[in-house]
Amino acid sequence: MNKPKVLVTRRWPQAVEARMAANFDVDLNQADKPLTEADFREAMTRYDAILPTVTDRLPATVFEAGTPRTRILANYGVGFSHIDTEAARARGIAVTNTPDVLSECTADIAMTLMLMVARRAGEGERELREGRWSGWRPTHLIGTKVSGATLGIIGFGRIGQAMAQRAHFGFGMKILVQNRSAVAPEVLARYNAVQVPTIEDLLPQCDFVSLHCPGGAANRHLINARRLDLMKPTAFLINTARGEVVDEHALAQSLWFGTIAGAGLDVFEREPAIPDALLHADNLVLLPHLGSATRETREAMGFRVLENLTAFFEGREPQDRVA
Ligand code: DGY
């Protein structure tokens, strides 16, 4: 039997690319250049499987051309709001993602941002590298204590829970949770967490708010000007979920006018473009979408895609099917 023809849209860890080439008829993107919508339309007619990732846009228009050859989009990453899953479903194309394997590293990056912004680590490093440090003094770069503070987690799936694990057991933080559905009491009990009904209930009570909900149209600008105004002026916002969840314009206003104390962002609305108002805000820590960026996790994500692909082409249900 011919091996399924597979397109990988970006460079992947070498170990995964090698294993994939052994099992599938693979075209790799050697140049690592993002594909255009037109490239995707064409690829749909030539490949049995396409392996996209967060930098690829697959809106409904990509699925409109003739009868597709593609039967599965095996996404490299847990978030899939860049794929119009309804349009894929309508064409009979399966979609899978890679949950679990990146929860710990993504929560690690959320902790990194929280500690950096609270302890003014970015400001301190900039000062030191630019030769502006005049030495220790009792009033220098005074930050906010993280240990024992209250953390609000919006979205209590795997990554939200990994965040609670770190914050509660590592830093003795009190955990409040807001989630679309009711979280099982035994899960909340694990972190001594309390679920509140709405985001409006959560925000005014927190010293830190960390976003771990999905992106996509339903959560676009979930954190807007009105909700930012509900946060304490001493509180910090952390986003490692998806850029579109936060209204960047409203956040920039809150940071510049000091209606919140600071923020840490790993994701942005129009990556890799960052609005100037954010770039120049000193009370903001910015990272270039590093949540899952460890060798261990990026390899695990790739192998998870391979498991999904293999199951699909062997006629089994892929474990991570989302459409
Ligand atoms: C994801 O998996 O959705 C991340 O944003 C990229 O690792």
Coordinates of C-alpha atoms and ligand atoms in Angstrom, one line a residue:
M1 CA 0.0 0.0 0.0
N2 CA 1.3 3.5 -0.8
K3 CA 2.3 5.6 2.2
P4 CA -0.1 8.5 2.9
K5 CA 1.3 11.8 1.4
V6 CA 1.9 14.3 4.2
L7 CA 2.8 18.0 4.2
V8 CA 4.5 19.5 7.3
T9 CA 4.0 23.2 7.2
R10 CA 7.0 24.3 9.4
R11 CA 10.3 22.8 10.5
W12 CA 9.8 20.4 13.4
P13 CA 12.4 18.9 15.8
Q14 CA 14.8 16.7 13.9
A15 CA 14.0 13.5 15.8
V16 CA 10.3 13.8 14.8
E17 CA 11.0 14.7 11.2
A18 CA 13.2 11.7 10.9
R19 CA 10.6 9.3 12.4
M20 CA 7.9 10.8 10.2
A21 CA 9.9 10.3 7.0
A22 CA 10.2 6.6 7.9
N23 CA 6.4 6.1 8.1
F24 CA 4.9 8.6 5.6
D25 CA 5.6 10.1 2.2
V26 CA 6.5 13.4 3.7
D27 CA 7.2 16.9 2.3
L28 CA 9.0 19.0 4.8
N29 CA 9.1 22.8 4.7
Q30 CA 12.9 23.1 4.6
A31 CA 12.8 26.9 4.3
D32 CA 10.5 27.1 7.4
K33 CA 8.5 29.9 5.6
P34 CA 4.8 30.2 6.6
L35 CA 2.4 29.0 3.9
T36 CA -0.2 31.4 2.3
E37 CA -3.9 30.7 2.0
A38 CA -3.3 29.9 -1.7
D39 CA -0.6 27.4 -0.7
F40 CA -3.1 25.7 1.6
R41 CA -5.8 25.5 -1.1
E42 CA -3.4 23.9 -3.4
A43 CA -2.0 21.5 -0.7
M44 CA -5.6 20.3 0.0
T45 CA -5.7 18.8 -3.5
R46 CA -2.3 17.1 -3.3
Y47 CA -1.9 15.7 0.3
D48 CA -3.7 13.1 2.3
A49 CA -2.7 14.9 5.5
I50 CA -1.6 18.4 6.3
L51 CA 0.2 19.1 9.6
P52 CA -0.3 22.8 10.4
T53 CA 0.5 24.8 13.5
V54 CA -0.4 28.0 15.2
T55 CA 1.3 30.3 12.6
D56 CA -1.0 28.9 9.8
R57 CA -4.3 30.4 9.1
L58 CA -7.0 28.0 7.7
P59 CA -10.2 30.0 7.4
A60 CA -13.3 28.7 5.7
T61 CA -12.1 30.0 2.3
V62 CA -9.3 27.4 2.3
F63 CA -11.8 24.6 2.3
E64 CA -13.9 26.0 -0.5
A65 CA -11.9 24.7 -3.5
G66 CA -13.1 21.4 -5.3
T67 CA -13.1 18.0 -3.6
P68 CA -10.1 17.9 -1.2
R69 CA -7.7 15.0 -1.2
T70 CA -6.8 15.9 2.4
R71 CA -8.6 13.8 5.0
I72 CA -6.9 15.0 8.2
L73 CA -5.4 18.2 9.6
A74 CA -3.1 16.9 12.4
N75 CA -2.3 20.1 14.2
Y76 CA 1.0 20.6 16.0
G77 CA -0.1 22.4 19.1
V78 CA -3.0 22.3 21.6
G79 CA -4.7 25.5 20.4
F80 CA -6.6 25.2 17.1
S81 CA -8.4 28.5 16.8
H82 CA -6.4 29.2 13.6
I83 CA -8.4 26.4 11.9
D84 CA -12.1 26.8 10.9
T85 CA -13.1 23.4 12.3
E86 CA -16.7 23.8 11.2
A87 CA -15.5 24.2 7.6
A88 CA -13.2 21.2 7.9
R89 CA -16.0 19.1 9.3
A90 CA -18.3 20.1 6.5
R91 CA -15.7 18.8 4.0
G92 CA -15.3 15.6 6.0
I93 CA -11.8 16.5 7.1
A94 CA -10.7 15.4 10.6
V95 CA -8.8 17.7 12.9
T96 CA -6.5 16.7 15.8
N97 CA -4.4 18.6 18.3
T98 CA -1.7 17.8 20.9
P99 CA -3.0 18.3 24.4
D100 CA -1.3 17.1 27.7
V101 CA 2.3 17.1 26.5
L102 CA 2.7 20.9 26.8
S103 CA 0.8 21.6 29.9
E104 CA 3.7 21.7 32.3
C105 CA 6.0 23.8 30.1
T106 CA 3.2 26.3 29.3
A107 CA 2.4 26.6 33.0
D108 CA 6.2 27.1 33.7
I109 CA 6.1 30.1 31.2
A110 CA 3.1 31.5 32.9
M111 CA 4.9 31.3 36.3
T112 CA 8.0 32.9 34.6
L113 CA 5.9 35.8 33.5
M114 CA 4.2 36.2 36.8
L115 CA 7.5 36.2 38.7
M116 CA 9.2 38.5 36.2
V117 CA 6.6 41.1 36.2
A118 CA 5.9 41.1 39.9
R119 CA 9.6 41.3 40.8
R120 CA 10.4 43.7 37.9
A121 CA 13.0 41.3 36.5
G122 CA 12.7 42.7 32.9
E123 CA 13.2 46.3 34.1
G124 CA 16.1 45.2 36.3
E125 CA 17.9 43.4 33.5
R126 CA 17.4 46.2 31.0
E127 CA 18.8 48.7 33.6
L128 CA 21.8 46.5 34.3
R129 CA 22.7 45.8 30.7
E130 CA 22.3 49.4 29.7
G131 CA 24.8 50.4 32.4
R132 CA 22.2 52.3 34.4
W133 CA 22.5 50.4 37.7
S134 CA 24.0 52.6 40.4
G135 CA 24.1 49.8 43.1
W136 CA 21.9 48.4 45.9
R137 CA 19.6 50.7 47.8
P138 CA 16.6 50.0 50.0
T139 CA 14.1 51.7 47.6
H140 CA 15.4 50.2 44.3
L141 CA 13.0 48.5 41.9
I142 CA 10.5 47.5 44.6
G143 CA 8.2 44.8 43.4
T144 CA 5.2 42.8 44.6
K145 CA 5.4 39.6 46.7
V146 CA 4.1 36.6 44.9
S147 CA 4.2 34.0 47.7
G148 CA 0.8 33.8 49.6
A149 CA -1.0 36.1 47.1
T150 CA -4.3 35.3 45.5
L151 CA -4.2 33.9 41.9
G152 CA -7.3 33.9 39.7
I153 CA -7.2 31.3 36.9
I154 CA -9.5 31.7 34.0
G155 CA -10.0 28.3 32.2
F156 CA -9.3 25.3 34.4
G157 CA -8.3 22.7 31.9
R158 CA -4.9 20.9 32.0
I159 CA -2.8 24.0 31.7
G160 CA -4.8 25.9 34.3
Q161 CA -4.5 23.0 36.7
A162 CA -0.7 22.8 36.1
M163 CA -0.6 26.5 36.9
A164 CA -2.5 25.9 40.1
Q165 CA -0.2 23.1 41.1
R166 CA 2.8 25.4 40.8
A167 CA 1.3 28.4 42.4
H168 CA -0.4 26.6 45.3
F169 CA 2.3 24.1 46.2
G170 CA 5.3 26.1 45.2
F171 CA 4.2 29.6 46.3
G172 CA 1.4 29.0 48.8
M173 CA -1.0 31.0 46.7
K174 CA -4.7 31.1 47.2
I175 CA -6.4 29.8 44.0
L176 CA -9.7 31.2 42.6
V177 CA -11.0 29.6 39.4
Q178 CA -13.4 30.7 36.7
N179 CA -14.4 28.0 34.2
R180 CA -17.2 27.5 31.7
S181 CA -18.4 24.3 33.3
A182 CA -18.4 23.2 36.9
V183 CA -15.0 21.8 38.0
A184 CA -15.2 18.5 39.9
P185 CA -14.9 19.1 43.7
E186 CA -12.0 16.7 44.0
V187 CA -10.0 18.6 41.4
L188 CA -10.6 21.9 43.2
A189 CA -9.8 20.3 46.5
R190 CA -6.4 19.2 45.2
Y191 CA -5.3 22.9 45.1
N192 CA -7.6 24.1 47.9
A193 CA -9.2 26.1 45.0
V194 CA -12.6 27.9 45.0
Q195 CA -14.6 28.2 41.8
V196 CA -16.5 31.5 41.3
P197 CA -19.4 31.8 38.9
T198 CA -18.2 34.6 36.7
I199 CA -15.1 36.5 35.6
E200 CA -16.7 39.6 37.2
D201 CA -16.7 37.7 40.5
L202 CA -13.1 36.7 40.1
L203 CA -11.2 39.8 38.9
P204 CA -11.7 42.2 41.9
Q205 CA -10.5 39.5 44.3
C206 CA -7.1 38.7 42.7
D207 CA -3.6 39.9 43.0
F208 CA -2.7 37.9 39.8
V209 CA -5.0 36.7 37.0
S210 CA -3.7 34.1 34.6
L211 CA -5.5 33.2 31.4
H212 CA -5.7 29.5 30.4
C213 CA -8.9 29.4 28.3
P214 CA -9.1 28.6 24.6
G215 CA -8.9 31.3 21.9
G216 CA -11.2 31.7 19.0
A217 CA -14.2 33.9 18.2
A218 CA -16.1 32.9 21.4
N219 CA -13.3 34.3 23.7
R220 CA -12.2 37.2 21.6
H221 CA -11.5 40.2 23.9
L222 CA -12.8 38.2 26.9
I223 CA -10.5 40.6 28.8
N224 CA -11.7 44.0 27.7
A225 CA -11.6 47.5 29.1
R226 CA -14.6 46.9 31.3
R227 CA -13.1 43.8 32.8
L228 CA -9.6 45.3 33.2
D229 CA -11.3 48.0 35.2
L230 CA -12.5 45.4 37.7
M231 CA -9.0 44.4 38.5
K232 CA -7.2 45.9 41.5
P233 CA -4.8 48.7 40.7
T234 CA -2.1 46.5 42.3
A235 CA -2.9 43.4 40.3
F236 CA -1.2 41.8 37.3
L237 CA -2.6 40.0 34.2
I238 CA -0.8 37.0 32.6
N239 CA -1.7 35.7 29.2
T240 CA -0.2 32.4 27.8
A241 CA -3.4 31.3 26.2
R242 CA -4.1 33.1 22.9
G243 CA -3.5 36.7 21.9
E244 CA -7.1 37.4 20.9
V245 CA -8.4 36.7 24.4
V246 CA -7.1 40.1 25.5
D247 CA -8.0 43.5 23.9
E248 CA -4.4 44.8 23.5
H249 CA -5.5 48.4 23.0
A250 CA -7.5 48.3 26.3
L251 CA -4.6 46.5 28.1
A252 CA -2.1 49.2 26.9
Q253 CA -4.4 51.9 28.3
S254 CA -4.6 50.1 31.7
L255 CA -0.8 49.7 31.8
W256 CA -0.1 53.3 30.8
F257 CA -2.8 54.8 33.2
G258 CA -1.8 52.4 36.0
T259 CA -5.3 51.0 36.5
I260 CA -3.5 47.7 36.9
A261 CA 0.1 47.2 38.1
G262 CA 1.5 45.2 35.2
A263 CA 1.1 42.3 32.8
G264 CA 3.0 39.4 31.3
L265 CA 2.2 38.3 27.7
D266 CA 3.5 35.3 25.8
V267 CA 0.9 35.6 23.0
F268 CA -0.4 38.4 20.9
E269 CA -3.4 39.3 18.7
R270 CA -1.4 39.7 15.5
E271 CA 1.8 37.7 16.0
P272 CA 4.6 38.6 15.4
A273 CA 3.4 42.2 15.3
I274 CA 3.3 44.0 18.7
P275 CA 1.7 47.4 19.1
D276 CA 4.1 50.2 20.1
A277 CA 2.0 51.0 23.2
L278 CA 2.8 47.6 24.5
L279 CA 6.5 47.5 23.4
H280 CA 7.2 50.6 25.4
A281 CA 5.3 49.8 28.6
D282 CA 7.8 49.2 31.3
N283 CA 5.3 47.4 33.5
L284 CA 4.9 44.7 30.9
V285 CA 7.0 41.6 30.3
L286 CA 6.8 40.3 26.7
L287 CA 7.9 36.9 25.5
P288 CA 7.8 35.6 21.9
H289 CA 5.2 32.7 22.3
L290 CA 7.6 30.4 24.2
G291 CA 5.0 28.4 26.2
S292 CA 5.8 25.0 24.7
A293 CA 9.4 25.9 23.6
T294 CA 11.5 23.2 25.3
R295 CA 13.2 20.4 23.4
E296 CA 11.3 17.8 25.4
T297 CA 7.9 19.3 24.8
R298 CA 8.4 20.2 21.1
E299 CA 9.5 16.6 20.5
A300 CA 6.5 15.2 22.5
M301 CA 4.1 17.4 20.5
G302 CA 5.5 16.0 17.2
F303 CA 5.3 12.4 18.4
R304 CA 1.8 13.0 19.5
V305 CA 0.9 14.2 16.0
L306 CA 2.5 11.1 14.6
E307 CA 0.3 8.9 17.0
N308 CA -2.8 10.7 15.7
L309 CA -1.8 10.3 12.1
T310 CA -0.9 6.7 12.5
A311 CA -4.2 5.9 14.2
F312 CA -6.2 7.7 11.5
F313 CA -4.5 6.0 8.6
E314 CA -4.9 2.6 10.3
G315 CA -8.6 3.2 10.6
R316 CA -8.6 3.8 14.3
E317 CA -10.0 6.9 16.1
P318 CA -7.1 9.4 16.8
Q319 CA -7.0 10.1 20.5
D320 CA -6.9 13.8 20.1
R321 CA -9.7 14.4 17.5
V322 CA -11.3 17.8 17.9
A323 CA -13.4 17.8 14.7
Ligands
DGY1 C1 -0.2 25.6 21.3 O1 0.1 24.5 21.4 O2 -1.4 26.0 21.0 C2 0.8 26.7 21.5 O3 0.4 27.9 21.5 C3 2.0 26.4 20.7 O4 2.7 25.5 21.4

